[in-house]
mmCIF file of N, CA and C in Angstrom:
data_model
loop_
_atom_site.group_PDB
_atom_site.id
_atom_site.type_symbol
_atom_site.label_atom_id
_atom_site.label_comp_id
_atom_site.label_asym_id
_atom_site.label_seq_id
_atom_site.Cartn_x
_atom_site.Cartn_y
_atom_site.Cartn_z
ATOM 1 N N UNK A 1 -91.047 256.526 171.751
ATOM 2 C CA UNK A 1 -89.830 256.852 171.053
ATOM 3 C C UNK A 1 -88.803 255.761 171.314
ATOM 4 N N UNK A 2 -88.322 255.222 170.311
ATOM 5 C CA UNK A 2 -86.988 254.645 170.246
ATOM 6 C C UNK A 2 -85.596 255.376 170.573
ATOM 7 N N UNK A 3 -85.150 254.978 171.631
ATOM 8 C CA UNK A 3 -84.142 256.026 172.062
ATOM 9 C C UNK A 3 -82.660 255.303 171.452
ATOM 10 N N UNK A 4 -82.458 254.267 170.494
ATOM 11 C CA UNK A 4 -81.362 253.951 169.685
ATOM 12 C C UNK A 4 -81.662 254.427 168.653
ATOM 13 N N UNK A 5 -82.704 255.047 168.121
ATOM 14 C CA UNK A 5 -82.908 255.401 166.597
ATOM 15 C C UNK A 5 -82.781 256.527 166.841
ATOM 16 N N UNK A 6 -83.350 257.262 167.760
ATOM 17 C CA UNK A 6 -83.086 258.653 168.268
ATOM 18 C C UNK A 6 -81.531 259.091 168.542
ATOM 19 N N UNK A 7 -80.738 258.039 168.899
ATOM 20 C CA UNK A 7 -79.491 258.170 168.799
ATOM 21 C C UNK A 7 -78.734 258.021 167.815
ATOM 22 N N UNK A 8 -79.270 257.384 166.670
ATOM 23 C CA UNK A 8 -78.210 257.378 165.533
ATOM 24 C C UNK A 8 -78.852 258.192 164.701
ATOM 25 N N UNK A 9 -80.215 258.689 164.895
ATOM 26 C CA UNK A 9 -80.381 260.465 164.406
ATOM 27 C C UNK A 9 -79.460 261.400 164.192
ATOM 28 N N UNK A 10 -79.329 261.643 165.874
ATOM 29 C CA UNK A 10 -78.852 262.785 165.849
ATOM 30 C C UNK A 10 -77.015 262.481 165.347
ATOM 31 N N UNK A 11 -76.610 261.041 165.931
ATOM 32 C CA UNK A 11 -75.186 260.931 165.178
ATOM 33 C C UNK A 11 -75.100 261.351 163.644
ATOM 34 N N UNK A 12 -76.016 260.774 162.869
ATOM 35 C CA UNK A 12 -75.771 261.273 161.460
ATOM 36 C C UNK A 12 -76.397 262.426 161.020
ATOM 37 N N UNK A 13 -76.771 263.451 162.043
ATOM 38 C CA UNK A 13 -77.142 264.749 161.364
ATOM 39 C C UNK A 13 -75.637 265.468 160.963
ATOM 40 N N UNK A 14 -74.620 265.602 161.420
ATOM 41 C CA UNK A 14 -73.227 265.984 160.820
ATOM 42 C C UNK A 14 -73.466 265.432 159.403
ATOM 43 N N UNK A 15 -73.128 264.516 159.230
ATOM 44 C CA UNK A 15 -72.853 264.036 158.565
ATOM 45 C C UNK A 15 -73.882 263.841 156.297
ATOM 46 N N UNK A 16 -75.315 264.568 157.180
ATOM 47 C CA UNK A 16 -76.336 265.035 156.490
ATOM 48 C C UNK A 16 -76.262 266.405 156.101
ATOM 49 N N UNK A 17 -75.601 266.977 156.955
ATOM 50 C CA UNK A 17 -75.741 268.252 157.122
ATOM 51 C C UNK A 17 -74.748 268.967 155.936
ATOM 52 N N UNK A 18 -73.273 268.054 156.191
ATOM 53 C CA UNK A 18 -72.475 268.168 155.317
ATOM 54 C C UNK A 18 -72.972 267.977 154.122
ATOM 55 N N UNK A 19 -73.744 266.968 153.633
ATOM 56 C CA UNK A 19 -74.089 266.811 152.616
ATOM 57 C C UNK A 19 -74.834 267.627 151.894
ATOM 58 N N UNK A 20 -75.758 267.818 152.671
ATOM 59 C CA UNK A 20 -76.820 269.133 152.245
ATOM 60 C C UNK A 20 -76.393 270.659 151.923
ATOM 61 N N UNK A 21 -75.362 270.582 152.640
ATOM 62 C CA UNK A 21 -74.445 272.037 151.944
ATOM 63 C C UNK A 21 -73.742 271.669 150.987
ATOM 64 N N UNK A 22 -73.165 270.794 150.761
ATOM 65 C CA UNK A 22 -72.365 270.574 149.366
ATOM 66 C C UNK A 22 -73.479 270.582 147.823
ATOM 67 N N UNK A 23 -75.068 270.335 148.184
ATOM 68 C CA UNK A 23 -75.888 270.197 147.506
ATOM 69 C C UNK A 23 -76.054 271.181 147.347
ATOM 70 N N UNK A 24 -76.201 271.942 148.045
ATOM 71 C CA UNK A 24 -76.806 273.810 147.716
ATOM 72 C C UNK A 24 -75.562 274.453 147.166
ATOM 73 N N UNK A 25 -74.341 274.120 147.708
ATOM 74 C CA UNK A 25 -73.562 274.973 147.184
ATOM 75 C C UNK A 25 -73.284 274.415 145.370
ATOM 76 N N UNK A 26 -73.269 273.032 145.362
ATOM 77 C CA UNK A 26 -73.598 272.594 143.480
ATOM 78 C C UNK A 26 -75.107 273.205 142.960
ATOM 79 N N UNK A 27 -75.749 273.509 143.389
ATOM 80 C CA UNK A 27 -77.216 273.616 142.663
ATOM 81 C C UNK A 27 -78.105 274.112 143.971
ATOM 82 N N UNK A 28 -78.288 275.457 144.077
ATOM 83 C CA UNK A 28 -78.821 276.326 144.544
ATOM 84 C C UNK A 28 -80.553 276.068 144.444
ATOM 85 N N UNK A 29 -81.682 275.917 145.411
ATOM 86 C CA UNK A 29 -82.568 275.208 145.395
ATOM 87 C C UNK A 29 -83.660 276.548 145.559
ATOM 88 N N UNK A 30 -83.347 277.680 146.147
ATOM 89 C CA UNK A 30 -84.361 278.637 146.272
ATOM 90 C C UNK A 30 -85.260 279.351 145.112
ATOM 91 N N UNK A 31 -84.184 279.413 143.585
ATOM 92 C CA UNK A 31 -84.247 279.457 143.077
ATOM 93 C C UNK A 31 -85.242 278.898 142.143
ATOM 94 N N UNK A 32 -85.458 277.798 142.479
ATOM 95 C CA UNK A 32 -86.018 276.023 141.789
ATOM 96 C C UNK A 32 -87.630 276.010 141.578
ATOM 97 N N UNK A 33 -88.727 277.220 141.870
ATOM 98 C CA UNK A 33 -89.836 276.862 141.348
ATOM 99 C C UNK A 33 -90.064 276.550 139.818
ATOM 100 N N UNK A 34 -90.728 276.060 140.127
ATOM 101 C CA UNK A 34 -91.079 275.615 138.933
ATOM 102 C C UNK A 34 -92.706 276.739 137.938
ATOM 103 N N UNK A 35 -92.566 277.284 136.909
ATOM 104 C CA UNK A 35 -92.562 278.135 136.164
ATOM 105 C C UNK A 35 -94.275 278.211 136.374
ATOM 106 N N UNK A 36 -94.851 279.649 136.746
ATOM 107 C CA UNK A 36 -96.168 279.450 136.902
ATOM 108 C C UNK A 36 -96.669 279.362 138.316
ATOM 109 N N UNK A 37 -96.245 278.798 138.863
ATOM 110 C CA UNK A 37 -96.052 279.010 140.561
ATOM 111 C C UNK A 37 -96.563 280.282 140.634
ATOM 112 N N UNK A 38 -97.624 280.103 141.979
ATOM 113 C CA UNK A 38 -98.236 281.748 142.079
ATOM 114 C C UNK A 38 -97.761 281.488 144.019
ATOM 115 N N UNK A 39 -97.829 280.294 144.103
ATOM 116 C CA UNK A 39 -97.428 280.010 145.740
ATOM 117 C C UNK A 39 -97.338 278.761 145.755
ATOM 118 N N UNK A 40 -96.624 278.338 146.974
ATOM 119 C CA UNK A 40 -95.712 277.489 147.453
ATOM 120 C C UNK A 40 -96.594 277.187 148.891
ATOM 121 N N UNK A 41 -97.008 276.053 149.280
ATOM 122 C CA UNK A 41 -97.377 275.992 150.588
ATOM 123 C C UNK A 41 -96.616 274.412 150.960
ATOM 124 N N UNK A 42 -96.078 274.920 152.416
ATOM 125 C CA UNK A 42 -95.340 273.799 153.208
ATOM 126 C C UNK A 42 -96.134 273.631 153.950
ATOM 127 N N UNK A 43 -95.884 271.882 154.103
ATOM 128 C CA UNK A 43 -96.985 271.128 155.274
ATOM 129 C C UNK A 43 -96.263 270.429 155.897
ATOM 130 N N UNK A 44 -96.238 270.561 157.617
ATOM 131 C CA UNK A 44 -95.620 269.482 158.496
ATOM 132 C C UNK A 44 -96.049 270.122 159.712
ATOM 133 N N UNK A 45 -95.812 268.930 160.412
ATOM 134 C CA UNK A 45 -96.356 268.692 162.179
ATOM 135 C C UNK A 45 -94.955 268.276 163.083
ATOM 136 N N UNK A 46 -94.623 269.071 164.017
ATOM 137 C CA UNK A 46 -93.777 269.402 165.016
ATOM 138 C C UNK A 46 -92.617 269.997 164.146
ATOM 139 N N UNK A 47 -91.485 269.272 164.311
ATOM 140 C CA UNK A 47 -90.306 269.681 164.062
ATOM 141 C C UNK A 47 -90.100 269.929 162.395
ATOM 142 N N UNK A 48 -90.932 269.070 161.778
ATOM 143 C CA UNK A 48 -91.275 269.611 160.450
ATOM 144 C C UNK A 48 -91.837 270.608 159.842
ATOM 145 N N UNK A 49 -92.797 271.061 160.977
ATOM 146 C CA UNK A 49 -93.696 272.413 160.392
ATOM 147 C C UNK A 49 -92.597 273.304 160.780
ATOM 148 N N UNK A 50 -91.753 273.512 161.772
ATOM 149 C CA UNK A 50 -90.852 274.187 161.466
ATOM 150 C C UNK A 50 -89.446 274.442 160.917
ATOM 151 N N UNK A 51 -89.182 273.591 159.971
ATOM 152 C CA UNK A 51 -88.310 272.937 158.719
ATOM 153 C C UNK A 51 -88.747 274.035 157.966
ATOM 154 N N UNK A 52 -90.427 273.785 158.068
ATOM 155 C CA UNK A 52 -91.382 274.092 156.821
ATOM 156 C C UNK A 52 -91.738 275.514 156.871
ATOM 157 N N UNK A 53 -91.138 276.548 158.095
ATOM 158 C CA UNK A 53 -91.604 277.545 158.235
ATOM 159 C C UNK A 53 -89.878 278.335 157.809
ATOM 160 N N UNK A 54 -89.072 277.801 158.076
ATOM 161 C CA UNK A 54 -87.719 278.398 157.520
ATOM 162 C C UNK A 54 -87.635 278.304 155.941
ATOM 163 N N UNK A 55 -87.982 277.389 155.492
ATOM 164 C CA UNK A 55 -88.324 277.225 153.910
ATOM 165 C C UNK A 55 -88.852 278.287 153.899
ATOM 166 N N UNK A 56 -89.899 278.405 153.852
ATOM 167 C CA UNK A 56 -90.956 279.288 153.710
ATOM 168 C C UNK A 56 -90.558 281.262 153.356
ATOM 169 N N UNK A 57 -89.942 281.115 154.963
ATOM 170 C CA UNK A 57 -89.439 282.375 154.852
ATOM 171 C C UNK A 57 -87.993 282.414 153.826
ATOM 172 N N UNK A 58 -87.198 281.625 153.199
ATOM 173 C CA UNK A 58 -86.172 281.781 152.675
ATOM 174 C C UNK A 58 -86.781 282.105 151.130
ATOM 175 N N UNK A 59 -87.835 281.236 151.228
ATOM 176 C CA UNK A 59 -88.600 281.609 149.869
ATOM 177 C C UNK A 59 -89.369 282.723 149.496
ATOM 178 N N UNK A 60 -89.648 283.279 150.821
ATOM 179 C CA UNK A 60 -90.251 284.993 150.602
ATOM 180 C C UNK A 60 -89.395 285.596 150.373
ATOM 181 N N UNK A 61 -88.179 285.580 150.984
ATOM 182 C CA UNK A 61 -86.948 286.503 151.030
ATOM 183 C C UNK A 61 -86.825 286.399 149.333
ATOM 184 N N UNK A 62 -86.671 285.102 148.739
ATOM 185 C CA UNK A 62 -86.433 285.401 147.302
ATOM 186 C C UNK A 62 -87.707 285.796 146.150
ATOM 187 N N UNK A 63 -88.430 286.381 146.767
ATOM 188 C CA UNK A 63 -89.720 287.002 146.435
ATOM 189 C C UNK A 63 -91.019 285.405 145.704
ATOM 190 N N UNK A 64 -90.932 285.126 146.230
ATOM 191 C CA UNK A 64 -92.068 283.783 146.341
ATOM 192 C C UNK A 64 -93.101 283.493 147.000
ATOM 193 N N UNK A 65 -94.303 283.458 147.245
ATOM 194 C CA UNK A 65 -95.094 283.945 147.904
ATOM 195 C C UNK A 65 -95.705 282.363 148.372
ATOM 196 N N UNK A 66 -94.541 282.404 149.766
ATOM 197 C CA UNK A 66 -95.366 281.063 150.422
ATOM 198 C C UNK A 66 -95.308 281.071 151.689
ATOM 199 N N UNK A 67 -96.167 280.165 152.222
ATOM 200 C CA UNK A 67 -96.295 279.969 153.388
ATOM 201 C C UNK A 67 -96.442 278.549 154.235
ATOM 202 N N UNK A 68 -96.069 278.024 155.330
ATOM 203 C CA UNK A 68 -96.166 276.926 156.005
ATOM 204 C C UNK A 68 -97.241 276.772 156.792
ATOM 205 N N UNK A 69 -97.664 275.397 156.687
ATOM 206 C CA UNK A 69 -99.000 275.279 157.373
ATOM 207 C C UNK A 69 -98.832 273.745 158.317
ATOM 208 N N UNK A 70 -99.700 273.992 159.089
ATOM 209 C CA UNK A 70 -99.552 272.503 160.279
ATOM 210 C C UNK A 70 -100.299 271.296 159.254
ATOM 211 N N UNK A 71 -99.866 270.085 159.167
ATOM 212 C CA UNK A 71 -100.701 269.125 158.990
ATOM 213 C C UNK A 71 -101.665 269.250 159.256
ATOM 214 N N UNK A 72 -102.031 269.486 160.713
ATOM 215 C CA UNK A 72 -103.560 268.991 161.200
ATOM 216 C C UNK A 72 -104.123 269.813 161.192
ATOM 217 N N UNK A 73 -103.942 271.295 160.426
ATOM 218 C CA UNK A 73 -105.111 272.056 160.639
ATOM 219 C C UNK A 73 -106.609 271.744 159.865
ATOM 220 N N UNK A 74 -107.290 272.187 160.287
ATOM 221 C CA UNK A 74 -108.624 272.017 159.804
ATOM 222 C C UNK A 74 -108.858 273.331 158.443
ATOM 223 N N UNK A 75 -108.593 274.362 158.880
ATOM 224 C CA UNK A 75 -108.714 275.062 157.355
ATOM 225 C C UNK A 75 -107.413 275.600 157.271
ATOM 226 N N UNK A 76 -106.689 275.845 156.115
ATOM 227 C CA UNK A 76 -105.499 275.915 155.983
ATOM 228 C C UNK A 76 -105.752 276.557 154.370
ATOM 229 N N UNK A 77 -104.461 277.351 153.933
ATOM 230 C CA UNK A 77 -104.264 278.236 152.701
ATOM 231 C C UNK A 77 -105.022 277.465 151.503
ATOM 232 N N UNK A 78 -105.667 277.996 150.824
ATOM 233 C CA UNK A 78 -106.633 277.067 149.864
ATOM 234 C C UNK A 78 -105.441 277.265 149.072
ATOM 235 N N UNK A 79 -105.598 276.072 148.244
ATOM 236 C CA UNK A 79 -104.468 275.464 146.787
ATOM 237 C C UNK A 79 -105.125 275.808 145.687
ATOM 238 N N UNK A 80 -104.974 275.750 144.474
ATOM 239 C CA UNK A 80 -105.690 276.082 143.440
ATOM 240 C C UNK A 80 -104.700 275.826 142.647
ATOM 241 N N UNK A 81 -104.762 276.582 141.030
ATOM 242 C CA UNK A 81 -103.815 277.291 140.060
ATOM 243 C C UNK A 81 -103.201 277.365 140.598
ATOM 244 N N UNK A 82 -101.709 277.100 139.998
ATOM 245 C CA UNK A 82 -100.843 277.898 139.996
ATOM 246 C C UNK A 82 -99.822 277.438 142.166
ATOM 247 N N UNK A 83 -100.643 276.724 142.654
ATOM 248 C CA UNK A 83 -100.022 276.212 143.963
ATOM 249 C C UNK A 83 -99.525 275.176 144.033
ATOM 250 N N UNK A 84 -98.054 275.162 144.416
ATOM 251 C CA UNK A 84 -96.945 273.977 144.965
ATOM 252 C C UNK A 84 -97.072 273.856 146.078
ATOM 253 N N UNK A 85 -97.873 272.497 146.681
ATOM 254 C CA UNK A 85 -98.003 271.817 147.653
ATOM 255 C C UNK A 85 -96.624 271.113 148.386
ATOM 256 N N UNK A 86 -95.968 270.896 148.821
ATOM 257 C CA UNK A 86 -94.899 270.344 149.564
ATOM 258 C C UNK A 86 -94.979 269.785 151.007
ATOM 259 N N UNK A 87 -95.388 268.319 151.154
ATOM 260 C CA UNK A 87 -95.423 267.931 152.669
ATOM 261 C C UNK A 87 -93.899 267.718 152.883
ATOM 262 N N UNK A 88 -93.592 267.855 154.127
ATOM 263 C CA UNK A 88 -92.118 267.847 155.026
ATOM 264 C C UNK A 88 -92.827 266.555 155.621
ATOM 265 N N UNK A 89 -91.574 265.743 155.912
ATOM 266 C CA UNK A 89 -91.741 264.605 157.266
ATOM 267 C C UNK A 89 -89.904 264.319 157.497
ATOM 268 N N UNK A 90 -89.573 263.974 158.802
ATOM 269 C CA UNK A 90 -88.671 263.798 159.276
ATOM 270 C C UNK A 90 -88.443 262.531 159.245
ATOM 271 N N UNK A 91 -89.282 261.405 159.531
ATOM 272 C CA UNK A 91 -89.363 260.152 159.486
ATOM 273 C C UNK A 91 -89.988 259.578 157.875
ATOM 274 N N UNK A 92 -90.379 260.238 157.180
ATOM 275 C CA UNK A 92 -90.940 259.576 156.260
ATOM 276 C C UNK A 92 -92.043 258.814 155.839
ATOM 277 N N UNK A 93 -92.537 258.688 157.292
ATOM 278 C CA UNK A 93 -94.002 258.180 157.446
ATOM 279 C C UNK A 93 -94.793 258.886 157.790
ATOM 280 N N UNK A 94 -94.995 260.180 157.916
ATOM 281 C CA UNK A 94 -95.853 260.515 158.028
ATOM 282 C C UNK A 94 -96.585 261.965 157.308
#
């Protein structure tokens, strides 16, 4: 770990954060499947799979039937019809 990148992380999470509420509060995102959607599955590893597990549940709450899954699992929610795949990454690489 880079502990200067790790530091200007966490400095500009304010500052993201702000942003990201001004986004939801213009254009509301829970809402946002896209038509046909039978499920929604989130994918990420550490701090992303659990990004990906609050999604998840915000999206059941609005009756959407999804669930979060680890990157690395070996068998994981089969996709098909009708499934929105969504990988999470924090860094972007991965």
């Amino acid at each position: 770990m880079d502990a200067e990148l790790f530091l200007r992380d966490l400095e500009a999470k304010p500052e993201w954060l702000r942003s990201l509420a001004d986004g939801l509060d213009a254009a509301p995102v829970w809402g946002a499947v896209p038509p046909g959607t039978r499920r929604v599955v989130l994918i990420g590893m550490g701090s992303s799979r659990y990004a990906a597990a609050v999604i998840a549940a915000r999206l059941r709450a609005s009756g959407v039937h999804a669930v979060a899954e680890y990157a690395s699992a070996e068998a994981a929610t089969p996709g098909g019809a009708g499934t929105v795949a969504i990988g999470i990454s924090a860094s972007g690489k991965t």
